[in-house]
mmCIF file of C-alpha atoms in Angstrom:
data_model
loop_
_atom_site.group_PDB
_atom_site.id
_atom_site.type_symbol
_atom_site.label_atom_id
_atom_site.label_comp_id
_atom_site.label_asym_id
_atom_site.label_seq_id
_atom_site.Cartn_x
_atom_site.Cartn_y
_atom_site.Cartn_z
ATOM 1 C CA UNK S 1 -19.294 -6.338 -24.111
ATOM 2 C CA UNK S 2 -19.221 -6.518 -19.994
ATOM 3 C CA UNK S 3 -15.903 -4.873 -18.802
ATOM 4 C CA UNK S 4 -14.994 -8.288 -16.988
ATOM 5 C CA UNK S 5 -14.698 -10.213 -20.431
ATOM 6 C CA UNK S 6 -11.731 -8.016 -21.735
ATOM 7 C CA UNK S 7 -9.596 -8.693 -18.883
ATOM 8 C CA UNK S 8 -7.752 -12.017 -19.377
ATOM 9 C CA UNK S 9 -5.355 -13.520 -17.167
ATOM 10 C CA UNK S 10 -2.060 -13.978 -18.598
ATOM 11 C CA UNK S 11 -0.148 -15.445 -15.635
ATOM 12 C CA UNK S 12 -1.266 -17.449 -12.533
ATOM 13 C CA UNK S 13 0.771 -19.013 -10.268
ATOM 14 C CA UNK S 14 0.633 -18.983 -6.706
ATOM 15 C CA UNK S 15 -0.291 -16.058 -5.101
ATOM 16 C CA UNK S 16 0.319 -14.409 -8.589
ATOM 17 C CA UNK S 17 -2.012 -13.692 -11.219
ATOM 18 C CA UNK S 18 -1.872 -11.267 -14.097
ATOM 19 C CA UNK S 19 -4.352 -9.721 -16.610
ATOM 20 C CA UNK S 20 -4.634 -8.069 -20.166
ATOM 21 C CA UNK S 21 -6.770 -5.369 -19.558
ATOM 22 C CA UNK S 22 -8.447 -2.941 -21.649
ATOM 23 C CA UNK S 23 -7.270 0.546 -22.454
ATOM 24 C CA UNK S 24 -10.747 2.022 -21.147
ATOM 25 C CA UNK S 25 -9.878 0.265 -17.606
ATOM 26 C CA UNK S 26 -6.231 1.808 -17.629
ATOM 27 C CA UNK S 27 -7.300 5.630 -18.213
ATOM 28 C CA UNK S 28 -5.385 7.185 -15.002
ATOM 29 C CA UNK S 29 -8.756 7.824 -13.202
ATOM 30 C CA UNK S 30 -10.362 4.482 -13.161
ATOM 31 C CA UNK S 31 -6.850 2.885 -12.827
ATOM 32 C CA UNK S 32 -6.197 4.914 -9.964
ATOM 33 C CA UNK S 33 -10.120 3.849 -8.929
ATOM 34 C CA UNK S 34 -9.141 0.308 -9.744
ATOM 35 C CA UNK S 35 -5.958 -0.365 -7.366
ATOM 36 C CA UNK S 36 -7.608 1.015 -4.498
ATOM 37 C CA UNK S 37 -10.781 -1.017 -4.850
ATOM 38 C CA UNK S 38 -8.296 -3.949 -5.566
ATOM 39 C CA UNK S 39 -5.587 -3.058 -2.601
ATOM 40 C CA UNK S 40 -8.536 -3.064 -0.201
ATOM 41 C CA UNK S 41 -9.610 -6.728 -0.625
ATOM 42 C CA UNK S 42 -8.431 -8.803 2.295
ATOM 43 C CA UNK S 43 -5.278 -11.018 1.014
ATOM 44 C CA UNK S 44 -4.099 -8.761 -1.409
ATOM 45 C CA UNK S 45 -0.342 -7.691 -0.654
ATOM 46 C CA UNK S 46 0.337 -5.557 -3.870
ATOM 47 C CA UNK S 47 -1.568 -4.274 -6.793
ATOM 48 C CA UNK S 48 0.401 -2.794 -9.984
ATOM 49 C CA UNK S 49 -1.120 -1.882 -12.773
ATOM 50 C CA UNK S 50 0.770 -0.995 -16.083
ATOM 51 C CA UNK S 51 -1.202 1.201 -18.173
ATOM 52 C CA UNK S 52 1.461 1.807 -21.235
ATOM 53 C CA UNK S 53 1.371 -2.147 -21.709
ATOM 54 C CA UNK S 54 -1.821 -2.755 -20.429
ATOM 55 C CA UNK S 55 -1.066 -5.311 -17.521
ATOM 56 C CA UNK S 56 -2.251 -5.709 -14.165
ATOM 57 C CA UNK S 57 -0.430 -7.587 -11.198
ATOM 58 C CA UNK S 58 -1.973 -8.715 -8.523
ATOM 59 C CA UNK S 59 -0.132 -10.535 -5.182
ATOM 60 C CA UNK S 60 -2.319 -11.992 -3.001
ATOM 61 C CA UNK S 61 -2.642 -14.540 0.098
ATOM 62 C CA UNK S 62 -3.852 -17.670 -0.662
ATOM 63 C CA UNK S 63 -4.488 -18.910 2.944
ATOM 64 C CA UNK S 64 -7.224 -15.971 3.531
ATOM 65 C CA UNK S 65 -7.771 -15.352 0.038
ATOM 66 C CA UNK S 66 -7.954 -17.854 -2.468
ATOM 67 C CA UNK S 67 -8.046 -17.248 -6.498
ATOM 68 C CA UNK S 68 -11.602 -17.813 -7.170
ATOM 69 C CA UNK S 69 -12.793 -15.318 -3.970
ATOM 70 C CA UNK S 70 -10.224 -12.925 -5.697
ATOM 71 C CA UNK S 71 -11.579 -13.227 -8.779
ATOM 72 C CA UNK S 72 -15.061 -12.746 -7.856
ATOM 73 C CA UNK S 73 -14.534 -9.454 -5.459
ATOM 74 C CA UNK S 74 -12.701 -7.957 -8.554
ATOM 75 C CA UNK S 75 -15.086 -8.739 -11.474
ATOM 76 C CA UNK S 76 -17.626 -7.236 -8.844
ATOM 77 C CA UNK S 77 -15.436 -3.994 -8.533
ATOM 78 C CA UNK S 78 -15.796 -3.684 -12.280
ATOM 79 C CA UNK S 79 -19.266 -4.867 -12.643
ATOM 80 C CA UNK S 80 -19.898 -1.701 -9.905
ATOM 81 C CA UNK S 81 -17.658 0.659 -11.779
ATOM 82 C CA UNK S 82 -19.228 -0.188 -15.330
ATOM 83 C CA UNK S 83 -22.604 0.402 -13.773
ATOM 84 C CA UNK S 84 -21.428 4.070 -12.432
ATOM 85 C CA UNK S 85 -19.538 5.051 -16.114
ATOM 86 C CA UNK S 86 -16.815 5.180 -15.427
ATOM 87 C CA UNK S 87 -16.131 2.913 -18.661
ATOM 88 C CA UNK S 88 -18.420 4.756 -21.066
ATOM 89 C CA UNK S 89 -17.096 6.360 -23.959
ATOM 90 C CA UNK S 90 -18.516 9.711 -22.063
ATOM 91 C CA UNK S 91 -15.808 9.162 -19.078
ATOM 92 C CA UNK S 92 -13.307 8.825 -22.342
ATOM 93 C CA UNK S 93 -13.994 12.263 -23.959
ATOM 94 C CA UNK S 94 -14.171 13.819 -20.300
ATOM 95 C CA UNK S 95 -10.394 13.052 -19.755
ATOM 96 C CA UNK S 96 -10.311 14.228 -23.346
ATOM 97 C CA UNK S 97 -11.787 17.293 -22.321
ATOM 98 C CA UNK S 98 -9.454 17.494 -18.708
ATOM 99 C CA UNK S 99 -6.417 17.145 -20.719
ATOM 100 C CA UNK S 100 -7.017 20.518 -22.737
ATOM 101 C CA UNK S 101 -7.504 22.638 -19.350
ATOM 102 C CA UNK S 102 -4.061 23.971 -19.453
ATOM 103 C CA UNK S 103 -0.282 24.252 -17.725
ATOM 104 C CA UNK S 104 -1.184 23.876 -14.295
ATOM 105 C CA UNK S 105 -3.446 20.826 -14.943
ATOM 106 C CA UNK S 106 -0.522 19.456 -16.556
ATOM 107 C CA UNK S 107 1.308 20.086 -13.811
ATOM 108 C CA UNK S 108 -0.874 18.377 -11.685
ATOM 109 C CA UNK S 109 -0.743 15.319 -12.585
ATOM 110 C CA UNK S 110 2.674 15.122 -13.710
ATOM 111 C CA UNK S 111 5.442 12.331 -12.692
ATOM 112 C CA UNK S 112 7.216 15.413 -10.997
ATOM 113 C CA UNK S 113 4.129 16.801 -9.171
ATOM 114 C CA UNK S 114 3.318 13.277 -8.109
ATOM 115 C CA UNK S 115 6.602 12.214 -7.071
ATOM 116 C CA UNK S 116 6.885 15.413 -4.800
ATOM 117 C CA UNK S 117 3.758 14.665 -2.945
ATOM 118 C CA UNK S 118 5.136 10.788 -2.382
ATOM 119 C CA UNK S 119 8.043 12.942 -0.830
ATOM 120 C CA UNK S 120 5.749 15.271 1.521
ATOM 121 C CA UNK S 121 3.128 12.143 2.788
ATOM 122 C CA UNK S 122 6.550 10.544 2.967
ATOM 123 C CA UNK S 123 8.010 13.247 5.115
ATOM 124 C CA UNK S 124 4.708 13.350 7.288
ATOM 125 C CA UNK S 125 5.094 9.235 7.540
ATOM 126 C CA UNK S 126 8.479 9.685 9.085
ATOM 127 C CA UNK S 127 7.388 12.945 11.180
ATOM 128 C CA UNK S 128 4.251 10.293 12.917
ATOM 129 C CA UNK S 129 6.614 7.819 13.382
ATOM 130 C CA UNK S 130 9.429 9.478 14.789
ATOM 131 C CA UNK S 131 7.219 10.514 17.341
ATOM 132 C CA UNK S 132 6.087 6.824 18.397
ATOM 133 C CA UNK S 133 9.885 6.018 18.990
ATOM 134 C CA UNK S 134 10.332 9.296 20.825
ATOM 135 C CA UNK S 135 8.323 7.982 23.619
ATOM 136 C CA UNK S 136 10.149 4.495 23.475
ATOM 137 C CA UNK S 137 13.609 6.506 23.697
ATOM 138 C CA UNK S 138 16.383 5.766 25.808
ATOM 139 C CA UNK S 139 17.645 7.878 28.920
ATOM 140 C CA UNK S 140 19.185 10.657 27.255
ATOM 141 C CA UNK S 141 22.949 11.282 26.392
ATOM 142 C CA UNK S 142 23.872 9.947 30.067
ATOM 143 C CA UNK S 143 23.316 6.870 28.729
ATOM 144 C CA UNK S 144 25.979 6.606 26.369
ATOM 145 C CA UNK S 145 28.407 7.544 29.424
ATOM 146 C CA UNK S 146 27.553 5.284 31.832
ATOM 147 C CA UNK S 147 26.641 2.179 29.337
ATOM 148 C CA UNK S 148 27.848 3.179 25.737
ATOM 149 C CA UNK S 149 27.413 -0.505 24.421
ATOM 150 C CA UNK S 150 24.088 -0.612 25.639
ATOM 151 C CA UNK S 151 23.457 3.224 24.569
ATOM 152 C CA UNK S 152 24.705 1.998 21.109
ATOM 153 C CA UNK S 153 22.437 -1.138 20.547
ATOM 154 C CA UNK S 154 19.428 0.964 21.808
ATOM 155 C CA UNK S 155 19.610 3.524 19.399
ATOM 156 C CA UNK S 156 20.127 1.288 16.790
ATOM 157 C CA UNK S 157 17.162 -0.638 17.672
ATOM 158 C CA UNK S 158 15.082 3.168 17.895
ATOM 159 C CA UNK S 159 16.330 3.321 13.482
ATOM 160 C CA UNK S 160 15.130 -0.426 13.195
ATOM 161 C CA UNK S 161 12.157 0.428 14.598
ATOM 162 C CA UNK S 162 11.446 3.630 12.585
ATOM 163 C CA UNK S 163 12.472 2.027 9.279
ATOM 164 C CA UNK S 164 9.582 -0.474 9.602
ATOM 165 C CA UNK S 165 6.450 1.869 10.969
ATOM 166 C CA UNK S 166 7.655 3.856 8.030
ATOM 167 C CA UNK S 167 7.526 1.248 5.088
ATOM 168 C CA UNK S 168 4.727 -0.339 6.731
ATOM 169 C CA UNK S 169 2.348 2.718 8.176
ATOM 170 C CA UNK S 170 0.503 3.299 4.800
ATOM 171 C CA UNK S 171 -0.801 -0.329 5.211
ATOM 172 C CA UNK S 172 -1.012 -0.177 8.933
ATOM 173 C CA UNK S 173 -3.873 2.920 8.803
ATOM 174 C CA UNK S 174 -5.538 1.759 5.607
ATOM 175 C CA UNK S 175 -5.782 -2.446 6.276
ATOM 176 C CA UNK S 176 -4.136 -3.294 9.629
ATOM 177 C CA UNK S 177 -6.434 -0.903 11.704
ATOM 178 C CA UNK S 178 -9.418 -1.357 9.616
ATOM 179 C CA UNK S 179 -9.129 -5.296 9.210
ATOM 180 C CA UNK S 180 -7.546 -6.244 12.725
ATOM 181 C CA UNK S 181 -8.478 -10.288 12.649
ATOM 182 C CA UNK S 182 -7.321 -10.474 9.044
ATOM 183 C CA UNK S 183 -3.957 -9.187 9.739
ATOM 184 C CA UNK S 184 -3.443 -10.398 13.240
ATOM 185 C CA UNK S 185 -0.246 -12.349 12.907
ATOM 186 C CA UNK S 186 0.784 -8.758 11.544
ATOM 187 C CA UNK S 187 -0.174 -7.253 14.770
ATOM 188 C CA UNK S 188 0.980 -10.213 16.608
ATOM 189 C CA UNK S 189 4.418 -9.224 15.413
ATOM 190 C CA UNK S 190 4.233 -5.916 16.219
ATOM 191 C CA UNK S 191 2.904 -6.650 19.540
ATOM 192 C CA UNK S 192 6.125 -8.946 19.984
ATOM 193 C CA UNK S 193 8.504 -6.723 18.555
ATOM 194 C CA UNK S 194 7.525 -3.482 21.026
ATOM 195 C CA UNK S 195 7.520 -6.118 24.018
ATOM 196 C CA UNK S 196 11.379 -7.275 23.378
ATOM 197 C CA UNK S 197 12.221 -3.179 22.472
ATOM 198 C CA UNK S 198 10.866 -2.434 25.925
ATOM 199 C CA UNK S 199 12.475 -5.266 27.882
ATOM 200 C CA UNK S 200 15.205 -4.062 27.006
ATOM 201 C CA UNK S 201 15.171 -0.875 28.226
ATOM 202 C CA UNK S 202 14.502 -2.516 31.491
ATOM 203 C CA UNK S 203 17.517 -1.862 33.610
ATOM 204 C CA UNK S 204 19.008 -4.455 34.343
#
C-alpha cells in the first residue's frame, strides 16, 4: 500500500488540518525528515508531529497556500521518501539495529541531550542577535543623565527588539531569506519596525 493512503486527515478547518499517520512514517528519522520537508513548503506556519499517538498537525496560510496545493506538495514529499526507503521494513530493522549501539547513542538522542542543544543554538540565537541591537544602541550611559526618560524607553525598545529576532531568527534564515516575496509583509514589518527604532534615536 502507497505511504500516502495510510495518512488520513482527522481534522480540517481553516488553516488546520490533521492526520493519522502510520507508525513507519513516525520512526524519529523520517519524522524528523518529514517536518522539515513539511516546514519548508511556502504557507506552512507550524508542523507538529506526535509520534506516541500517531498525529500530525499542520498550520498553514490559506491566502498563499491553499489545502489542496498543501496536500499535493506533501503526498509528493512521501511519494519521494517511499521511493528512497526510507519506509521499507529495511529502514525499520536499521533503527532496530541503531538502538542496540550502546550508552552514548542513547545519550544522543535523548530528551536531555536534545533539550541541551535547543539551549546552546538558543544561546548562539541570542549571541547573533544581541549583536544586531548592539549597533542600533543608544549613546552610552550619558544618556540616562542627560535624558533618563528617553534613556529608559530606548533600552526598553533594544529588549523588544531582541525578544523578536530571537523567537523569530530560526524562521528568518531558513524561510524569510530564502523565500523573500512569499514572506514580504514579514519583511515589510521588519523593515517598518527598524525605521520607527531608528527615528527615534534621532535627536530631537
Amino acid at each position: 500500500m502507497a505511504i500516502q493512503k495510510e495518512f488520513v486527515v482527522r481534522y480540517r478547518g481553516e488553516g488546520h488540518v490533521r492526520f493519522q499517520v502510520p507508525p513507519r512514517a513516525a520512526r524519529a528519522e523520517v519524522a524528523k525528515l518529514l517536518t522539515d520537508k513539511i516546514a519548508a513548503i511556502a504557507g506552512v506556519s507550524s508542523v507538529d508531529l506526535f509520534r506516541r499517538s500517531g498525529k500530525l498537525s499542520i498550520r498553514y496560510d490559506e491566502s498563499v497556500c491553499r489545502f489542496i496545493d498543501l496536500a499535493r506538495q506533501l503526498f509528493a514529499e512521501l511519494a519521494a521518501l517511499e521511493q528512497q526507503g526510507w519506509f521499507a521494513p529495511q529502514a525499520v530493522a536499521d533503527t532496530a539495529k541503531k538502538s542496540r549501539l550502546g550508552l552514548k547513542h542513547k545519550f544522543k538522542t535523548s530528551k536531555i541531550n536534545r533539550w541541551l542543544d535547543e539551549k546552546i543554538i538558543a544561546a548562539k540565537e541570542t549571541a547573533q542577535a544581541a549583536k544586531v541591537i548592539g549597533k542600533l544602541s543608544s549613546q552610552g550611559p550619558k544618556a540616562l543623565f542627560k535624558d533618563p526618560e528617553k534613556a529608559v524607553i530606548d533600552f526598553l525598545n533594544d529588549i523588544l527588539i531582541l525578544y523578536l529576532i530571537k523567537i523569530h531568527w530560526t524562521r528568518i534564515t531558513t524561510q524569510w531569506l530564502v523565500k523573500p516575496l512569499v514572506y514580504r509583509y514579514e519583511w515589510m514589518a521588519t523593515f517598518y519596525l527598524f525605521f520607527l527604532l531608528v527615528r527615534s534615536r534621532k535627536p530631537k
